[in-house]
mmCIF file of C-alpha atoms in Angstrom:
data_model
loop_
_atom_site.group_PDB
_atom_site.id
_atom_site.type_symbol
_atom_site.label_atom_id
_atom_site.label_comp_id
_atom_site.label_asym_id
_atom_site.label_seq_id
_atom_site.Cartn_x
_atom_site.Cartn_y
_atom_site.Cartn_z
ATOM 1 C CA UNK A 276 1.385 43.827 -20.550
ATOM 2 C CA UNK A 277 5.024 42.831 -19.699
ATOM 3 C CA UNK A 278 5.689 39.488 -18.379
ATOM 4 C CA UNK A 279 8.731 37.575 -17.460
ATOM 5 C CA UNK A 280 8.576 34.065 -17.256
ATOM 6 C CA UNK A 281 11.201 32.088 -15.333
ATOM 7 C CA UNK A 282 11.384 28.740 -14.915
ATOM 8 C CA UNK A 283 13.263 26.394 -12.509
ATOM 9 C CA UNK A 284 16.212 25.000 -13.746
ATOM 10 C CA UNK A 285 16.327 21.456 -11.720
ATOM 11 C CA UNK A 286 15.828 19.174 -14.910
ATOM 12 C CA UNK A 287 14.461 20.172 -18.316
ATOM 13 C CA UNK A 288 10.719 19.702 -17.910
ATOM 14 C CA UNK A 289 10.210 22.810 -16.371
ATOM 15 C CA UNK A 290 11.237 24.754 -19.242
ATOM 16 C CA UNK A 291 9.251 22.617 -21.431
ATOM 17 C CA UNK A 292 5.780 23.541 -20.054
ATOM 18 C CA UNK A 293 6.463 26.581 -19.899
ATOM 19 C CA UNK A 294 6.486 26.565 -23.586
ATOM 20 C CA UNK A 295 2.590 26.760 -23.966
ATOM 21 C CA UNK A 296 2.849 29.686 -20.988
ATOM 22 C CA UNK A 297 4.627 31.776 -23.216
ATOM 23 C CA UNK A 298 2.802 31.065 -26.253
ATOM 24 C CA UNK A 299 -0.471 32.212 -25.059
ATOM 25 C CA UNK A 300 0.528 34.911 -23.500
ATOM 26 C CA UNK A 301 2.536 35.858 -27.025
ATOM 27 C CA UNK A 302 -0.982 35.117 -28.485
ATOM 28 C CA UNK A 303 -2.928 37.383 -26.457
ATOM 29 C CA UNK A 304 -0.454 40.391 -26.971
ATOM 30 C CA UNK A 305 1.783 40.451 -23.918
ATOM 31 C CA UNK A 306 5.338 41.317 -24.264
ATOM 32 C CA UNK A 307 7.299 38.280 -22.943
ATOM 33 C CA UNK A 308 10.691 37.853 -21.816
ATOM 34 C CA UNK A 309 12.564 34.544 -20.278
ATOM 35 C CA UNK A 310 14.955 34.386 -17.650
ATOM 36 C CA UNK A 311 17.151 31.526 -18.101
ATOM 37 C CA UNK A 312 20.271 29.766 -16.859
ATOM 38 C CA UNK A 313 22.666 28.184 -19.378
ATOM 39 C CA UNK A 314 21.255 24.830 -19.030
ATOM 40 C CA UNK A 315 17.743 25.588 -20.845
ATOM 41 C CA UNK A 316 18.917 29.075 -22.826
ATOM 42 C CA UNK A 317 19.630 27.279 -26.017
ATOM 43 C CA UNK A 318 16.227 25.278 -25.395
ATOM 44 C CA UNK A 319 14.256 28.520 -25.811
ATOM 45 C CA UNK A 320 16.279 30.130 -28.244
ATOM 46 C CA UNK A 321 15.512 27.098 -30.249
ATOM 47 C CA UNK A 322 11.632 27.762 -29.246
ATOM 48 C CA UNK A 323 11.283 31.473 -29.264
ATOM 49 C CA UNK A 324 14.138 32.759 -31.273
ATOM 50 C CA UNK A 325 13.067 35.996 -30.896
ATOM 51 C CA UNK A 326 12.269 36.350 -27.189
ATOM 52 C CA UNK A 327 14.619 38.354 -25.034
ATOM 53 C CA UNK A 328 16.720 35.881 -22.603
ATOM 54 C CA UNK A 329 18.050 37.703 -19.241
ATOM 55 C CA UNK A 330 20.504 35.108 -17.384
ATOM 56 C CA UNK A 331 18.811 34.241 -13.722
ATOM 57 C CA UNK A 332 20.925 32.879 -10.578
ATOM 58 C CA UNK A 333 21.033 29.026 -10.690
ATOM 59 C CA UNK A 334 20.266 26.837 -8.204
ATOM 60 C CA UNK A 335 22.638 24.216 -9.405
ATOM 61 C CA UNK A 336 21.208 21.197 -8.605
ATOM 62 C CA UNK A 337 23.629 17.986 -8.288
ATOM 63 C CA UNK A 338 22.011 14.628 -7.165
ATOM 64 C CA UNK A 339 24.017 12.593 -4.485
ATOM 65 C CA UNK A 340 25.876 9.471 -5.925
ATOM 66 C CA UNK A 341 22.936 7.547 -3.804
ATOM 67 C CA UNK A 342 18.921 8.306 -4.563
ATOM 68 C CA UNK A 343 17.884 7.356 -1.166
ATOM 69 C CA UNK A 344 20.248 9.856 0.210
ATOM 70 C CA UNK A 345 18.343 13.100 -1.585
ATOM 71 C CA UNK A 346 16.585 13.969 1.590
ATOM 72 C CA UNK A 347 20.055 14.162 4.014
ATOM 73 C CA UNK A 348 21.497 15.935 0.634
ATOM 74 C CA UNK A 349 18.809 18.327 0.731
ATOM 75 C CA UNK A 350 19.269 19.333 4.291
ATOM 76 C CA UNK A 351 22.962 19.645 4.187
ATOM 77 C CA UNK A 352 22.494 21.979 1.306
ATOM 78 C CA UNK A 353 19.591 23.556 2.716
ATOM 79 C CA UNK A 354 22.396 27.380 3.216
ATOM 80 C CA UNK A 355 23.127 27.388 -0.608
ATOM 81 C CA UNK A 356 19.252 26.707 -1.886
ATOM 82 C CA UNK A 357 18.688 29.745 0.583
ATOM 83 C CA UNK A 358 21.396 31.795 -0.774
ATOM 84 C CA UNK A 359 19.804 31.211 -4.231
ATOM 85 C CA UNK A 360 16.738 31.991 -3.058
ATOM 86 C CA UNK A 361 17.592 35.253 -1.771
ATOM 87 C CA UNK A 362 20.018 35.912 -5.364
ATOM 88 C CA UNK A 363 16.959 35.073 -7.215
ATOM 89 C CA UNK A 364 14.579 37.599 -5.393
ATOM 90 C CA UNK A 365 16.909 40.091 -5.731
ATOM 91 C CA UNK A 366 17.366 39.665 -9.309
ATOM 92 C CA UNK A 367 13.471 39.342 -9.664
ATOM 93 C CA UNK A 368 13.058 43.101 -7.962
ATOM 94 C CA UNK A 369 16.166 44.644 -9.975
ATOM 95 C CA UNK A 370 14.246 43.394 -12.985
ATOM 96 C CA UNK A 371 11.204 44.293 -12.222
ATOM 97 C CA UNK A 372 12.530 48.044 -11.454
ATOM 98 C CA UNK A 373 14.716 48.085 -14.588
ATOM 99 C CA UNK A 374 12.238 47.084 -16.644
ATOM 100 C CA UNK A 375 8.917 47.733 -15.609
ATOM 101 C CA UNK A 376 7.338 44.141 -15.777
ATOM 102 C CA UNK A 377 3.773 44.181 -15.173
ATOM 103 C CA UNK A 378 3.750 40.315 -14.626
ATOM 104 C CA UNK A 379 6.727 37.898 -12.875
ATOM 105 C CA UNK A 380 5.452 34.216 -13.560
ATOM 106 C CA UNK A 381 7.767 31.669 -11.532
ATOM 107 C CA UNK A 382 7.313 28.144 -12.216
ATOM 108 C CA UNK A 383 8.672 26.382 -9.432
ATOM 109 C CA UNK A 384 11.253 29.381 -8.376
ATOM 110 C CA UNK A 385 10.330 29.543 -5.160
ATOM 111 C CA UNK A 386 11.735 33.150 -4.596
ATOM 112 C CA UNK A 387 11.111 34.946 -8.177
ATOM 113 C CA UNK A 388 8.390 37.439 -7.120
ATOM 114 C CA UNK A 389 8.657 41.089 -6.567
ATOM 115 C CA UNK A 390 6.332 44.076 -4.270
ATOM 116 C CA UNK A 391 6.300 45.962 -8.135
ATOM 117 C CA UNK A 392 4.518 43.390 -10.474
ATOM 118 C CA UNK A 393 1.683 40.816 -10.079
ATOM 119 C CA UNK A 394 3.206 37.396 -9.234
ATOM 120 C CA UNK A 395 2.228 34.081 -10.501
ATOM 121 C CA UNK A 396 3.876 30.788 -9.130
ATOM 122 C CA UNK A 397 3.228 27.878 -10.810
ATOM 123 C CA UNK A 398 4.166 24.122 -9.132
ATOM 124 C CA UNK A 399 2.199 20.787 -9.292
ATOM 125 C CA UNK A 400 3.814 19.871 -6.407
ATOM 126 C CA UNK A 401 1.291 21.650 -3.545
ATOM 127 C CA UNK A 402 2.160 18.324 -1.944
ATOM 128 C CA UNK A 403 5.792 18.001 -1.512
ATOM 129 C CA UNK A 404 6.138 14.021 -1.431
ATOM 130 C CA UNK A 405 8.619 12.570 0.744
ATOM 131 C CA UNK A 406 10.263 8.971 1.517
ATOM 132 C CA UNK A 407 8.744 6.575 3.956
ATOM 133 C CA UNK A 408 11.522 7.232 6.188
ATOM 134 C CA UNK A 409 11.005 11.209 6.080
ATOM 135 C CA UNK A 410 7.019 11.003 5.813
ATOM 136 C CA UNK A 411 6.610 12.495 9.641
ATOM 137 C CA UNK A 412 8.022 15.296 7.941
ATOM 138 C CA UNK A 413 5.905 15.698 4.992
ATOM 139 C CA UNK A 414 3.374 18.406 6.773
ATOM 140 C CA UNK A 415 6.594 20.653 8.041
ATOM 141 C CA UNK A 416 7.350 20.476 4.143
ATOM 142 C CA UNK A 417 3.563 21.407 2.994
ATOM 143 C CA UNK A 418 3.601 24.328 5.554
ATOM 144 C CA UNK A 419 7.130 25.452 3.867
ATOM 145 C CA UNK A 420 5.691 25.253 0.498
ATOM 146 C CA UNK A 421 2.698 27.239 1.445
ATOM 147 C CA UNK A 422 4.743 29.787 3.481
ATOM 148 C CA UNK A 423 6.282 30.595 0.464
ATOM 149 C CA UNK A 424 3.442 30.683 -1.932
ATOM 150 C CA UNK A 425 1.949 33.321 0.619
ATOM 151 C CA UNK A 426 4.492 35.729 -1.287
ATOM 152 C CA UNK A 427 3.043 35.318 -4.646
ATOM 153 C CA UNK A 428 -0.830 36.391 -5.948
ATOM 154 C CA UNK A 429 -1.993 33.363 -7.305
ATOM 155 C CA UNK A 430 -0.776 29.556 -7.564
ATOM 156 C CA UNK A 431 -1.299 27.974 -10.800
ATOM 157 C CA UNK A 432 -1.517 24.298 -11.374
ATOM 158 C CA UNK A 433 -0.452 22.695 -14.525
ATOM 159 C CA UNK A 434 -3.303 19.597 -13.646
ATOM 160 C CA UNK A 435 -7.368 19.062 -14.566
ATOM 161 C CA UNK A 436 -8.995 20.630 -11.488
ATOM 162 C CA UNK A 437 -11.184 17.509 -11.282
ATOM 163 C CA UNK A 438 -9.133 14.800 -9.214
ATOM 164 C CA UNK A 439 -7.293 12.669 -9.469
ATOM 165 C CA UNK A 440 -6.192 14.348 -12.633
ATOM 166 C CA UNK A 441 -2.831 13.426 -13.771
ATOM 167 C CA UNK A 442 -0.580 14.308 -10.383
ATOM 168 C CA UNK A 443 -3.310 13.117 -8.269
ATOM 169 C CA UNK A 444 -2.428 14.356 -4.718
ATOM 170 C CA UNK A 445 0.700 16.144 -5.778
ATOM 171 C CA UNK A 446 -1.518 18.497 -7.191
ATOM 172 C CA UNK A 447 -4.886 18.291 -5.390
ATOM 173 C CA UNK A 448 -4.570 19.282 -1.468
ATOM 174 C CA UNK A 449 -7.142 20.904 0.327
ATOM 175 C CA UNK A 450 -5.167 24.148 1.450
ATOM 176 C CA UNK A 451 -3.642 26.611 -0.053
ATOM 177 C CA UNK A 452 -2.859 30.340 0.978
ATOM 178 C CA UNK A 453 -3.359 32.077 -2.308
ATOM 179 C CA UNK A 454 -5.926 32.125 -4.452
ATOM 180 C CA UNK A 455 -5.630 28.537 -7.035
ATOM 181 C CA UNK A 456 -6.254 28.180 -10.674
ATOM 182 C CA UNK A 457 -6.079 24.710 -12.360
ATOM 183 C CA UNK A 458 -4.907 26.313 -15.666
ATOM 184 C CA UNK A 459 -4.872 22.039 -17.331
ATOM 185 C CA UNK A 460 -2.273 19.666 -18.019
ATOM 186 C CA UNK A 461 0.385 21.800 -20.032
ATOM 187 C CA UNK A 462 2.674 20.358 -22.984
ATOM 188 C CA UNK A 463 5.190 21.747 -25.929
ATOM 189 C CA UNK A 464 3.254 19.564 -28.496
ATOM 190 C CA UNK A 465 -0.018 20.343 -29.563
ATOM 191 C CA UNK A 466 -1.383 16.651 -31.197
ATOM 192 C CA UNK A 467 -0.247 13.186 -31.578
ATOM 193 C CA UNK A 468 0.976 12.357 -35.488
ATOM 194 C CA UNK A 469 -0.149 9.038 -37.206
ATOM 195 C CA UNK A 470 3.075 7.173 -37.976
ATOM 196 C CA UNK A 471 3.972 3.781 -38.720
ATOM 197 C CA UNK A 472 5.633 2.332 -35.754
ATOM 198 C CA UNK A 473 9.252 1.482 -37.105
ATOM 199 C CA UNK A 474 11.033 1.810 -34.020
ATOM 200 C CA UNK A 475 10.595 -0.322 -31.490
ATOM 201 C CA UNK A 476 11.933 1.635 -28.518
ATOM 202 C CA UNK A 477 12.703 5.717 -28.060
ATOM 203 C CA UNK A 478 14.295 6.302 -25.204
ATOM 204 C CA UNK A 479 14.645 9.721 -23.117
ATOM 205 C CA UNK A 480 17.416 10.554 -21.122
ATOM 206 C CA UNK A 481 16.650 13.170 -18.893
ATOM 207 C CA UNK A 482 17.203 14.825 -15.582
ATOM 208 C CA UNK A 483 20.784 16.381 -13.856
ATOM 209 C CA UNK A 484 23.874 14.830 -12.977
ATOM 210 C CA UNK A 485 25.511 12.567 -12.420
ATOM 211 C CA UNK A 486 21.550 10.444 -12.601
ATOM 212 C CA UNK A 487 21.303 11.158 -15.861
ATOM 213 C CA UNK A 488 24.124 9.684 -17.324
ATOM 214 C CA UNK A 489 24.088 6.663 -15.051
ATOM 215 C CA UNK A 490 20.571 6.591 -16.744
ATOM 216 C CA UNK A 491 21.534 6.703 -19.762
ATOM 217 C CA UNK A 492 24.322 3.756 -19.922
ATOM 218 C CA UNK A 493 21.638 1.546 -18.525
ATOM 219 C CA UNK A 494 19.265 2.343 -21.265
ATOM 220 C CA UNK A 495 22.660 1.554 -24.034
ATOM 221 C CA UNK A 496 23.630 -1.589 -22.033
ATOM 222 C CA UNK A 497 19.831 -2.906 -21.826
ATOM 223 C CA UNK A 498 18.799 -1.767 -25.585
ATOM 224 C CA UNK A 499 21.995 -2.884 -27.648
ATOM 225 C CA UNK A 500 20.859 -6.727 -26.316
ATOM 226 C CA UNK A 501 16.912 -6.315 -27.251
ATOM 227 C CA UNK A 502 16.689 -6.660 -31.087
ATOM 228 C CA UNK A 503 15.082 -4.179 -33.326
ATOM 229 C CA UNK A 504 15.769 -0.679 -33.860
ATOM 230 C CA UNK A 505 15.922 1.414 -31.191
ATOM 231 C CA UNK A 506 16.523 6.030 -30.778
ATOM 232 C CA UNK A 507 17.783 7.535 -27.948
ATOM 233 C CA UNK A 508 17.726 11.470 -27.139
ATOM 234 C CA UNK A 509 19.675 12.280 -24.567
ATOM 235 C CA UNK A 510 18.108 15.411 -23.762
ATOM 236 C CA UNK A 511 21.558 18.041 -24.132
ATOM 237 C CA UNK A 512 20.093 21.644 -25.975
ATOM 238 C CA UNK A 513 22.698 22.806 -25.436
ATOM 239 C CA UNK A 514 25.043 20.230 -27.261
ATOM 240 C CA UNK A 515 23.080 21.169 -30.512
ATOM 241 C CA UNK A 516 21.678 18.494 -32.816
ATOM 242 C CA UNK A 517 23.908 15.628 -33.381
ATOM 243 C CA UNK A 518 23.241 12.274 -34.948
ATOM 244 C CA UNK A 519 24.752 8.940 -35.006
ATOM 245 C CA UNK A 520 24.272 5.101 -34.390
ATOM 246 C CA UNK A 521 25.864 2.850 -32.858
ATOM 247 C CA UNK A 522 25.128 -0.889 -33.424
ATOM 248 C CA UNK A 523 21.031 -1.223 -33.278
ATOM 249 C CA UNK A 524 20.747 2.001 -31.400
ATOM 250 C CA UNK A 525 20.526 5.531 -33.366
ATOM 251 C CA UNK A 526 21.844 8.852 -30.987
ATOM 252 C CA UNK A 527 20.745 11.960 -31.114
ATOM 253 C CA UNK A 528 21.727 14.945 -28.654
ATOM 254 C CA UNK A 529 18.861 16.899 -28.970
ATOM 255 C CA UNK A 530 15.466 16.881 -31.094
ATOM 256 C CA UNK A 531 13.573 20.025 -32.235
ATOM 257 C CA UNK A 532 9.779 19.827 -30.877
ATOM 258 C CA UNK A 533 8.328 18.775 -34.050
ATOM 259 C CA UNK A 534 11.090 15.994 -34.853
ATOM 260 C CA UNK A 535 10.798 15.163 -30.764
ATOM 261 C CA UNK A 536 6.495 14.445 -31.739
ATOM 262 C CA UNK A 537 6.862 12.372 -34.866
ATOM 263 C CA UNK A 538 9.562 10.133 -33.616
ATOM 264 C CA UNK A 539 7.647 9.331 -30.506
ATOM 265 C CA UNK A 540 4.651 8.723 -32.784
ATOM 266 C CA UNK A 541 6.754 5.748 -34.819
ATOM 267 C CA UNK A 542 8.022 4.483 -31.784
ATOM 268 C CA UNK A 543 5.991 0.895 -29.990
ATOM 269 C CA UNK A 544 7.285 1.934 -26.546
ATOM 270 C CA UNK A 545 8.878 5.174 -24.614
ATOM 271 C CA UNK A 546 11.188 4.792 -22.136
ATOM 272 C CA UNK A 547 11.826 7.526 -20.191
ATOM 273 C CA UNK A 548 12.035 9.771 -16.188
ATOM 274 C CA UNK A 549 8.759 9.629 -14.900
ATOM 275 C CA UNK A 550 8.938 13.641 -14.148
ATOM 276 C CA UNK A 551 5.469 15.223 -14.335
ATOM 277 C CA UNK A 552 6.196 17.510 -17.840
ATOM 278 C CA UNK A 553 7.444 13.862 -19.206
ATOM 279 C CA UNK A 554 3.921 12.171 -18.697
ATOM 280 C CA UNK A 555 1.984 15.503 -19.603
ATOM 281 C CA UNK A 556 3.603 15.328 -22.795
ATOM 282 C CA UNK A 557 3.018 11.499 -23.581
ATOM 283 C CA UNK A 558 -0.181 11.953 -22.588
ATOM 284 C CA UNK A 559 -0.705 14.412 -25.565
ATOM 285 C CA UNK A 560 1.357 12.342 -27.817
ATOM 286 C CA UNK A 561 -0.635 9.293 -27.137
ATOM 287 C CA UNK A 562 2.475 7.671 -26.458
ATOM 288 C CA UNK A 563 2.909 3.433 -24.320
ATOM 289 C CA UNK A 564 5.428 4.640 -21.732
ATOM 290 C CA UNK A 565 7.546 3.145 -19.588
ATOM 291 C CA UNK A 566 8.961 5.390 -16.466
ATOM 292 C CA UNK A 567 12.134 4.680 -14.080
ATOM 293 C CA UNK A 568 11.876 7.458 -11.591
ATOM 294 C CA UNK A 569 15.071 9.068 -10.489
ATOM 295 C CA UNK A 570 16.532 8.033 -7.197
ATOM 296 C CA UNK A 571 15.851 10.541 -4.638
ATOM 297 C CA UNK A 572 13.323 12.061 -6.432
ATOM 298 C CA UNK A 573 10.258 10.665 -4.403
ATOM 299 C CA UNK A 574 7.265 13.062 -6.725
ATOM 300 C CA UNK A 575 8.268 11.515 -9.458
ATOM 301 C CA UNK A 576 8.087 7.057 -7.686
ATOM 302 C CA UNK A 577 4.742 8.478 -6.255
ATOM 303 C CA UNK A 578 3.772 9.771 -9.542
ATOM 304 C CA UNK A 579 4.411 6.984 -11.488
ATOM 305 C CA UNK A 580 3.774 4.250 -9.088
ATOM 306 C CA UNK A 581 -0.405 5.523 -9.104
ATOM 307 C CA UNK A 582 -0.056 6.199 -12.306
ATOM 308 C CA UNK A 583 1.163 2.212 -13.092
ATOM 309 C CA UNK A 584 -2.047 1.090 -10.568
ATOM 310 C CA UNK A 585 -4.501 2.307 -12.730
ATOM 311 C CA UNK A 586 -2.917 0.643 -16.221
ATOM 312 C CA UNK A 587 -1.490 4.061 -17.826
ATOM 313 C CA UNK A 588 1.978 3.084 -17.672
ATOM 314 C CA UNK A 589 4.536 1.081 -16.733
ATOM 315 C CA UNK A 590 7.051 1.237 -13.573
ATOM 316 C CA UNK A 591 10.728 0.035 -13.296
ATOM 317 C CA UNK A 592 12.627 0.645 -9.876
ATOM 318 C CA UNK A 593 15.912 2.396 -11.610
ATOM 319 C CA UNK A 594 18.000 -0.585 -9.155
ATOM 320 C CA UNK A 595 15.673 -3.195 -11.062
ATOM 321 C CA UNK A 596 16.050 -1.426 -14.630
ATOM 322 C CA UNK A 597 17.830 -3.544 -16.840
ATOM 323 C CA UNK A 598 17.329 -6.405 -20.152
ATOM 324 C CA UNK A 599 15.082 -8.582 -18.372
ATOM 325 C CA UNK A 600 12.737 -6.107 -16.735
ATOM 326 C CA UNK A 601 12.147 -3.806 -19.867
ATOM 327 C CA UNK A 602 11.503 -7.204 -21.956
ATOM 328 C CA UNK A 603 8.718 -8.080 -19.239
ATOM 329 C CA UNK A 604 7.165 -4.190 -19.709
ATOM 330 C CA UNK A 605 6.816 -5.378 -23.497
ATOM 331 C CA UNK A 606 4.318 -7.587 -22.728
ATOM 332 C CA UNK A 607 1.446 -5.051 -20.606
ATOM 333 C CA UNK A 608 -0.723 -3.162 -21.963
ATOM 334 C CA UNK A 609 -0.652 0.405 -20.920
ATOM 335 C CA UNK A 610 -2.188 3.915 -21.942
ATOM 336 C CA UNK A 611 -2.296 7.237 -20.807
ATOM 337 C CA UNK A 612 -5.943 9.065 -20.978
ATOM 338 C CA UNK A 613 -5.899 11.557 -23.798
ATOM 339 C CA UNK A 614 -6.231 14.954 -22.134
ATOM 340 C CA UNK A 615 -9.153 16.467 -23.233
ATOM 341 C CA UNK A 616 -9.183 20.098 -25.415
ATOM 342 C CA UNK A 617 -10.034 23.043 -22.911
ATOM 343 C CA UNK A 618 -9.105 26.974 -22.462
ATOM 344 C CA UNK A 619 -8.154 26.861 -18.616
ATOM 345 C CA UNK A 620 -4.922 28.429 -19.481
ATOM 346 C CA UNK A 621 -6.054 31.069 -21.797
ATOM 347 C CA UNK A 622 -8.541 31.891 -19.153
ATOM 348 C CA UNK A 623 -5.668 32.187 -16.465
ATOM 349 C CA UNK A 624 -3.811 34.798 -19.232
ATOM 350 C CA UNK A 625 -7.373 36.368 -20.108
ATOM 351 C CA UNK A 626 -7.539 37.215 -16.213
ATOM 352 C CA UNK A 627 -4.251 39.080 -15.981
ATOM 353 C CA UNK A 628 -5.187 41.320 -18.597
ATOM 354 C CA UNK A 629 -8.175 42.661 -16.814
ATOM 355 C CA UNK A 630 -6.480 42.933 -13.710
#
């Protein structure tokens, strides 16, 4: 079986869970290929070094100076998401007809699907969350979403089919035009490592521009005042791994997976984005988080905000984030529930094969 896995490129998460997509589907003996943008390409060459990479269209994704102004932003861009959309289905059928893929898997490409291969989309988001101000507009939004997942076979969910799960009603609606599979809560690392906790805080920069890097001079302004040692990755692949320290703080660019695991394991608290493939992979690492949600991205302040209510984590308004109101998170007690060991997702791949 041929598959070609393509994952969005709005943010780095989504090319991190599709790392244990590709693995089981190397496991069970498909023939996998990626196509990538330049953003995440050195990501999985660092991953699967020897997994073709084809270059997709990118959707290009730059956040407005202002988070509250994501939803006017998204409007007035609404002609070049569509004109992306209609590159990236035309790439997905010359593909497809070039090289005879028997499987397209999108996750989150909202047009990567073709009339020659069997098409898998794959989203937590069923629920497209938006802003108080925008919420009349949240069921024209759902009925988008669905419209579009009308044009694949089946809809995966990276979530525990028993709610609330971890996305609770991001994930868990009651409608849904194609057939759904709750395939579990997917993550690059396998296990949490026992560690002694040397570092006090490991921070995450993640995300696009320009958020990210306003997100990360917060987290050097805060953490250079807050004693102890502290790590920040900045999240750049494709910068390659650099390493140095400034003052109290030690830098690096990028971490390889295993690296990434054992330095979140010696580290008291993570500070990080509260995207979805963040917390899936904290939950695995057993890791004391602490999420500012980008502006403008509404999934990820409903995410975190339930997630805070029931005591697995901690949540800073990115205006609030600073010295003070990370030295106040030190003193709750959070955790994350472990996600338990099952085989929804080599089910899922299991299926394909027969079909």
């Amino acid at each position: 079986m041929r598959v070609l896995v393509a994952p969005l490129d709005w943010g780095l998460g989504h090319a991190t869970r599709c790392v244990p997509v590709v693995r089981e589907f190397l496991r069970q003996g498909a023939e996998v290929e990626l196509a990538v943008v330049k953003a995440n390409s050195n990501f999985f060459s660092e991953v699967f070094p020897d997994v073709k990479q084809h270059m997709a269209p990118s959707y290009g994704i730059v956040y407005p100076k202002h988070g509250y102004n994501m939803a006017l932003w998204l409007i007035k861009n609404s002609a070049h998401l569509n004109l992306v959309m209609r590159e990236e289905h035309r790439f997905a059928e010359e593909m497809t007809k070039k090289n005879g893929y028997d499987v397209l898997f999108s996750d989150n490409r909202f047009a990567f699907y073709s009339k020659n291969a069997y098409n898998v989309y794959m989203t937590h988001q069923r629920r497209i969350a938006f802003p108080p101000a925008f919420a009349a507009f949240e069921g024209v939004g759902q009925m988008w979403h669905a419209r579009l997942m009308k044009k694949f076979n089946e809809v995966w969910v990276p979530d525990l089919e028993k709610e609330p799960g971890y996305a609770g009603n991001l994930s868990h609606v009651d409608y849904c035009p194609q057939p759904v599979k709750f395939v579990g809560p997917l993550s690059r690392f396998e296990s949490a490592v026992e560690s002694k906790k040397d570092i006090y805080v490991m921070a995450v920069v993640s995300g696009v521009e320009p958020a990210r890097s306003r997100f990360e001079e917060k987290l050097r302004e805060a953490l250079r005042k807050i004693p102890g040692k502290h790590v920040m990755v900045l999240g750049k692949p494709y910068a390659g791994f650099k390493n140095w320290t400034e003052g109290n703080i030690e830098f690096f660019s990028h971490l390889p997976i295993e690296k990434f695991a054992r330095t979140v394991a010696r580290s008291q608290w993570v500070v990080s984005r509260g995207g979805y493939s963040t917390i899936m992979d904290m939950a695995v690492l057993g890791a004391k988080c602490i999420c500012v949600p980008t502006p403008g991205q509404y999934e990820q302040i409903v995410l975190t905000r339930d997630l805070a209510k029931k005591g697995c984590l901690v949540k800073i308004d990115d205006a609030k984030f600073n010295e003070k109101t990370l030295k106040d998170a030190f003193d709750l007690k959070v955790a994350l529930p472990k996600p338990e060991k099952q085989n929804l997702l080599s089910s899922a791949i299991s299926s394909l094969f027969h079909k």
